[in-house]
Amino acid sequence: PQRLIVLLAIALAILHQDFWDSDALVFGFMPIGLFYHACYSLAAVCLWALTIKIAWPRHIEDWAEGG
Amino acid sequence: MQTLAAGPPPPVTPLVVIAIYLGLLLALALFSAKLFRGTSTDYFVASRSIGPFMLLMSVFGTTMTAFALVGSTGKAFQRGVGTYGLMASSSGLIHAACFFLIGIKLWAFGKRYGYVTQIQFFRDRYESNRLGYLLFPILVGLVIPYLLIGVLGAGKTIAGVTKGMFPETFAATGGSVPSWLTGLVICMVVLAYVFSGGSRAAAWANTFQTLVFMCMGLLAFYLISTKLGGLAKAIEAANGAHLVRTPSELEVASKAGTFTREVGVPSWMFLTYMFIPLSVGMFPHLFQHWLTARSAKSFRLTVIAHPLCIMIVWVPCVLIGLWATAAFAGGIEGTKPAALNKVIGGLPDANVGAVLSLMVKGLIGDPVVVGLVTAGILAAIMSSLDSQFLCLGTIFTNDIVLHRTGKNRFSDKQVVLIARSFVVAIVILTYLISLRGGNVFDLAVWSFSGFASLTPLVFAALYWRGATKMGAYASVVAAMGTWLYFFAQSGWGGEYTVFGGVMPVALSFGAGALAMLLVSALTPKPSQATIDKFFPKF
């Protein structure tokens, strides 16, 4: 799971560079460049939700309590 | 800030609204101070008892400075739609990554070994007392300009809002409340609750402040869009060059003469700006907030919701900035007074931060709304100030005084008293430095770059068993040396890139990482006891 998350994070970091110059508007008010990055923010939310679901350090709580 | 119109003194209503906000903040924070348990652990890290929602609000509020409202609007007005990708969406990914990869582990070490500062962790992990003395002046030196940005930013904000309000009392400043008075009030309010309640009061205050600045940003967005005839009409009037990221040039006629503004974001800048958000991995005030968490599970909401919170604040502000670019096209419609187009259209790059308040004052004009939005800006400023004052008091107390005298030299109550004394001293020092004035806003990106350059130090400490004491020294010296070189090249502040758009932080971060790798590979490894201590199986 940890490697999957790392790969997804790298993919997301690459996608941030939005290699794709148009003043087209999404929903009639949002420039497409802004819409892309707003969707990107939501993708980041999904990535971290998945991370917590499958790659959470399960024993960290118990370990920290024993100090 | 420039005036929109001459005439009778404007009503003091905005100032009353701001005073009510400060009163509410003080009442809430002083109420939370009643929960103070009297121990040093409670003063420094709220007895590690902060739950998920307050952790999210205090971490997000501390991370977002006034730049989140006024800077985002101004930058979008200056550079266009690329601003959101440049500063916000990358932060959503990288901040959350730092919270997950660095914050949770440091919380666990802090809870198990009783750390309350970064330097305590680094001293143990790298088996070096002297590393603390190397890091201490660097961390303090990078936080001080960050503090000044807040105090001076508050002064400028209030001066703009109260322009002409007190023509007799404050004749020297054109009738606006002078910056020294605003700075004094802000510092006293923050000091009152940080002094009395420490980290717990700061967490409560940050929660309130974060909710205030998020709501006020949305309020400004709704009211301005309504005045402009709706979302679609507002964006249709915007300047076309600002709706794409491709770099272009724009002739701007300002009071000082005509100049050329670079619109858009060059590709190399867009790529290397991604190093800036790494700064949250080394902010000492954020480290302290991480340690206040009740459990590792408290981090879950912060990690997931942080990108969402950034989006809620930044998308509306970027759109307001884009709407203001209509001043370069057909003109901002529905303006009141008509001079708004001329004032906004002629703003020099150094003053683009005034766009949000100019849009609010010029389009809405309602003094209550002006007061509410200004309160939101102050909330964003103060939610960072309190944590920074507290963290400096904490590291002075723990990393210098207690480290040199020994933990048992003072009683717990005396430790709290020492910390409070340092907090008072830091607030006074910051206020006195702020009286010198000057433009420190350009220092923000350099302060962030400095912290980001040190990130290899914390990442190696947590994830590389082979990271050595000498590697740590080399990393700090190489990163800070490179950072200092480019800082000097820039003329000690301001936007500066190398090799056609590369942000210097990419090079100083690279220098720090490379030095850590090379020197650690060539020097003796940490002891087995240290490796066992810091590389458990979670």
mmCIF file with all atom_site columns, C-alpha atoms in Angstrom, chain B residues 58-145:
data_model
loop_
_atom_site.group_PDB
_atom_site.id
_atom_site.type_symbol
_atom_site.label_atom_id
_atom_site.label_alt_id
_atom_site.label_comp_id
_atom_site.label_asym_id
_atom_site.label_entity_id
_atom_site.label_seq_id
_atom_site.pdbx_PDB_ins_code
_atom_site.Cartn_x
_atom_site.Cartn_y
_atom_site.Cartn_z
_atom_site.occupancy
_atom_site.B_iso_or_equiv
_atom_site.pdbx_formal_charge
_atom_site.auth_seq_id
_atom_site.auth_comp_id
_atom_site.auth_asym_id
_atom_site.auth_atom_id
_atom_site.pdbx_PDB_model_num
ATOM 1  C CA . SER B 1 58  ? -5.323 25.667 14.207  1.00 0.00 ? 58  SER B CA 1
ATOM 2  C CA . VAL B 1 59  ? -2.969 24.047 11.668  1.00 0.00 ? 59  VAL B CA 1
ATOM 3  C CA . PHE B 1 60  ? -4.830 25.532 8.684   1.00 0.00 ? 60  PHE B CA 1
ATOM 4  C CA . GLY B 1 61  ? -5.160 28.949 10.357  1.00 0.00 ? 61  GLY B CA 1
ATOM 5  C CA . THR B 1 62  ? -1.472 28.993 11.240  1.00 0.00 ? 62  THR B CA 1
ATOM 6  C CA . THR B 1 63  ? -0.440 27.952 7.731   1.00 0.00 ? 63  THR B CA 1
ATOM 7  C CA . MET B 1 64  ? -2.598 30.593 6.048   1.00 0.00 ? 64  MET B CA 1
ATOM 8  C CA . THR B 1 65  ? -1.362 34.124 6.652   1.00 0.00 ? 65  THR B CA 1
ATOM 9  C CA . ALA B 1 66  ? -3.009 37.325 5.411   1.00 0.00 ? 66  ALA B CA 1
ATOM 10 C CA . PHE B 1 67  ? -1.611 36.260 2.048   1.00 0.00 ? 67  PHE B CA 1
ATOM 11 C CA . ALA B 1 68  ? -4.476 33.750 1.799   1.00 0.00 ? 68  ALA B CA 1
ATOM 12 C CA . LEU B 1 69  ? -6.968 36.610 1.382   1.00 0.00 ? 69  LEU B CA 1
ATOM 13 C CA . VAL B 1 70  ? -5.186 39.764 0.216   1.00 0.00 ? 70  VAL B CA 1
ATOM 14 C CA . GLY B 1 71  ? -2.151 38.098 -1.373  1.00 0.00 ? 71  GLY B CA 1
ATOM 15 C CA . SER B 1 72  ? -4.115 35.553 -3.392  1.00 0.00 ? 72  SER B CA 1
ATOM 16 C CA . THR B 1 73  ? -6.429 38.251 -4.769  1.00 0.00 ? 73  THR B CA 1
ATOM 17 C CA . GLY B 1 74  ? -3.521 40.571 -5.540  1.00 0.00 ? 74  GLY B CA 1
ATOM 18 C CA . LYS B 1 75  ? -1.396 37.860 -7.137  1.00 0.00 ? 75  LYS B CA 1
ATOM 19 C CA . ALA B 1 76  ? -4.309 36.708 -9.340  1.00 0.00 ? 76  ALA B CA 1
ATOM 20 C CA . PHE B 1 77  ? -4.826 40.335 -10.364 1.00 0.00 ? 77  PHE B CA 1
ATOM 21 C CA . GLN B 1 78  ? -1.111 40.577 -11.181 1.00 0.00 ? 78  GLN B CA 1
ATOM 22 C CA . ARG B 1 79  ? -0.325 37.189 -12.772 1.00 0.00 ? 79  ARG B CA 1
ATOM 23 C CA . GLY B 1 80  ? -3.730 35.763 -13.632 1.00 0.00 ? 80  GLY B CA 1
ATOM 24 C CA . VAL B 1 81  ? -5.357 32.354 -13.316 1.00 0.00 ? 81  VAL B CA 1
ATOM 25 C CA . GLY B 1 82  ? -2.023 30.523 -12.906 1.00 0.00 ? 82  GLY B CA 1
ATOM 26 C CA . THR B 1 83  ? -1.867 31.855 -9.333  1.00 0.00 ? 83  THR B CA 1
ATOM 27 C CA . TYR B 1 84  ? -4.120 29.076 -8.012  1.00 0.00 ? 84  TYR B CA 1
ATOM 28 C CA . GLY B 1 85  ? -1.974 26.304 -9.480  1.00 0.00 ? 85  GLY B CA 1
ATOM 29 C CA . LEU B 1 86  ? 1.215  28.118 -8.511  1.00 0.00 ? 86  LEU B CA 1
ATOM 30 C CA . MET B 1 87  ? 0.390  28.572 -4.838  1.00 0.00 ? 87  MET B CA 1
ATOM 31 C CA . ALA B 1 88  ? -2.791 26.774 -3.796  1.00 0.00 ? 88  ALA B CA 1
ATOM 32 C CA . SER B 1 89  ? -3.267 23.390 -5.469  1.00 0.00 ? 89  SER B CA 1
ATOM 33 C CA . SER B 1 90  ? 0.402  22.458 -4.981  1.00 0.00 ? 90  SER B CA 1
ATOM 34 C CA . SER B 1 91  ? 0.094  23.420 -1.298  1.00 0.00 ? 91  SER B CA 1
ATOM 35 C CA . GLY B 1 92  ? -2.951 21.182 -0.961  1.00 0.00 ? 92  GLY B CA 1
ATOM 36 C CA . LEU B 1 93  ? -0.891 18.177 -2.033  1.00 0.00 ? 93  LEU B CA 1
ATOM 37 C CA . ILE B 1 94  ? 2.421  19.013 -0.350  1.00 0.00 ? 94  ILE B CA 1
ATOM 38 C CA . HIS B 1 95  ? 1.159  20.435 2.962   1.00 0.00 ? 95  HIS B CA 1
ATOM 39 C CA . ALA B 1 96  ? -0.958 17.329 3.531   1.00 0.00 ? 96  ALA B CA 1
ATOM 40 C CA . ALA B 1 97  ? 2.020  15.142 2.556   1.00 0.00 ? 97  ALA B CA 1
ATOM 41 C CA . CYS B 1 98  ? 4.162  16.917 5.177   1.00 0.00 ? 98  CYS B CA 1
ATOM 42 C CA . PHE B 1 99  ? 1.442  16.480 7.823   1.00 0.00 ? 99  PHE B CA 1
ATOM 43 C CA . PHE B 1 100 ? 1.208  12.756 7.039   1.00 0.00 ? 100 PHE B CA 1
ATOM 44 C CA . LEU B 1 101 ? 4.871  11.915 6.456   1.00 0.00 ? 101 LEU B CA 1
ATOM 45 C CA . ILE B 1 102 ? 6.491  14.283 8.980   1.00 0.00 ? 102 ILE B CA 1
ATOM 46 C CA . GLY B 1 103 ? 3.810  15.524 11.397  1.00 0.00 ? 103 GLY B CA 1
ATOM 47 C CA . ILE B 1 104 ? 2.442  12.184 12.592  1.00 0.00 ? 104 ILE B CA 1
ATOM 48 C CA . LYS B 1 105 ? 5.899  10.678 13.213  1.00 0.00 ? 105 LYS B CA 1
ATOM 49 C CA . LEU B 1 106 ? 7.111  13.780 15.059  1.00 0.00 ? 106 LEU B CA 1
ATOM 50 C CA . TRP B 1 107 ? 3.929  13.734 17.152  1.00 0.00 ? 107 TRP B CA 1
ATOM 51 C CA . ALA B 1 108 ? 4.704  10.129 18.144  1.00 0.00 ? 108 ALA B CA 1
ATOM 52 C CA . PHE B 1 109 ? 8.326  10.941 19.072  1.00 0.00 ? 109 PHE B CA 1
ATOM 53 C CA . GLY B 1 110 ? 7.178  14.060 20.928  1.00 0.00 ? 110 GLY B CA 1
ATOM 54 C CA . LYS B 1 111 ? 4.618  12.131 22.952  1.00 0.00 ? 111 LYS B CA 1
ATOM 55 C CA . ARG B 1 112 ? 6.903  9.196  23.743  1.00 0.00 ? 112 ARG B CA 1
ATOM 56 C CA . TYR B 1 113 ? 10.049 11.166 24.549  1.00 0.00 ? 113 TYR B CA 1
ATOM 57 C CA . GLY B 1 114 ? 8.461  14.374 25.882  1.00 0.00 ? 114 GLY B CA 1
ATOM 58 C CA . TYR B 1 115 ? 9.697  16.764 23.181  1.00 0.00 ? 115 TYR B CA 1
ATOM 59 C CA . VAL B 1 116 ? 8.123  20.205 22.879  1.00 0.00 ? 116 VAL B CA 1
ATOM 60 C CA . THR B 1 117 ? 10.500 21.705 20.274  1.00 0.00 ? 117 THR B CA 1
ATOM 61 C CA . GLN B 1 118 ? 12.089 20.647 16.988  1.00 0.00 ? 118 GLN B CA 1
ATOM 62 C CA . ILE B 1 119 ? 15.591 21.241 18.315  1.00 0.00 ? 119 ILE B CA 1
ATOM 63 C CA . GLN B 1 120 ? 15.100 18.721 21.149  1.00 0.00 ? 120 GLN B CA 1
ATOM 64 C CA . PHE B 1 121 ? 14.279 16.077 18.529  1.00 0.00 ? 121 PHE B CA 1
ATOM 65 C CA . PHE B 1 122 ? 17.188 16.996 16.243  1.00 0.00 ? 122 PHE B CA 1
ATOM 66 C CA . ARG B 1 123 ? 19.685 17.019 19.130  1.00 0.00 ? 123 ARG B CA 1
ATOM 67 C CA . ASP B 1 124 ? 18.720 13.468 20.111  1.00 0.00 ? 124 ASP B CA 1
ATOM 68 C CA . ARG B 1 125 ? 18.315 12.065 16.598  1.00 0.00 ? 125 ARG B CA 1
ATOM 69 C CA . TYR B 1 126 ? 21.623 13.463 15.322  1.00 0.00 ? 126 TYR B CA 1
ATOM 70 C CA . GLU B 1 127 ? 23.429 12.912 18.659  1.00 0.00 ? 127 GLU B CA 1
ATOM 71 C CA . SER B 1 128 ? 24.636 16.513 18.761  1.00 0.00 ? 128 SER B CA 1
ATOM 72 C CA . ASN B 1 129 ? 24.053 19.314 21.263  1.00 0.00 ? 129 ASN B CA 1
ATOM 73 C CA . ARG B 1 130 ? 25.803 21.832 19.052  1.00 0.00 ? 130 ARG B CA 1
ATOM 74 C CA . LEU B 1 131 ? 23.383 21.205 16.193  1.00 0.00 ? 131 LEU B CA 1
ATOM 75 C CA . GLY B 1 132 ? 20.791 22.917 18.397  1.00 0.00 ? 132 GLY B CA 1
ATOM 76 C CA . TYR B 1 133 ? 22.966 26.016 18.697  1.00 0.00 ? 133 TYR B CA 1
ATOM 77 C CA . LEU B 1 134 ? 23.395 26.069 14.906  1.00 0.00 ? 134 LEU B CA 1
ATOM 78 C CA . LEU B 1 135 ? 19.662 25.676 14.245  1.00 0.00 ? 135 LEU B CA 1
ATOM 79 C CA . PHE B 1 136 ? 18.446 28.049 16.955  1.00 0.00 ? 136 PHE B CA 1
ATOM 80 C CA . PRO B 1 137 ? 19.536 31.371 15.366  1.00 0.00 ? 137 PRO B CA 1
ATOM 81 C CA . ILE B 1 138 ? 18.479 30.137 11.915  1.00 0.00 ? 138 ILE B CA 1
ATOM 82 C CA . LEU B 1 139 ? 14.939 29.223 13.001  1.00 0.00 ? 139 LEU B CA 1
ATOM 83 C CA . VAL B 1 140 ? 14.528 32.429 15.029  1.00 0.00 ? 140 VAL B CA 1
ATOM 84 C CA . GLY B 1 141 ? 15.991 34.490 12.176  1.00 0.00 ? 141 GLY B CA 1
ATOM 85 C CA . LEU B 1 142 ? 13.509 33.006 9.705   1.00 0.00 ? 142 LEU B CA 1
ATOM 86 C CA . VAL B 1 143 ? 10.490 33.455 12.012  1.00 0.00 ? 143 VAL B CA 1
ATOM 87 C CA . ILE B 1 144 ? 11.161 37.128 12.886  1.00 0.00 ? 144 ILE B CA 1
ATOM 88 C CA . PRO B 1 145 ? 10.486 38.510 9.356   1.00 0.00 ? 145 PRO B CA 1
#
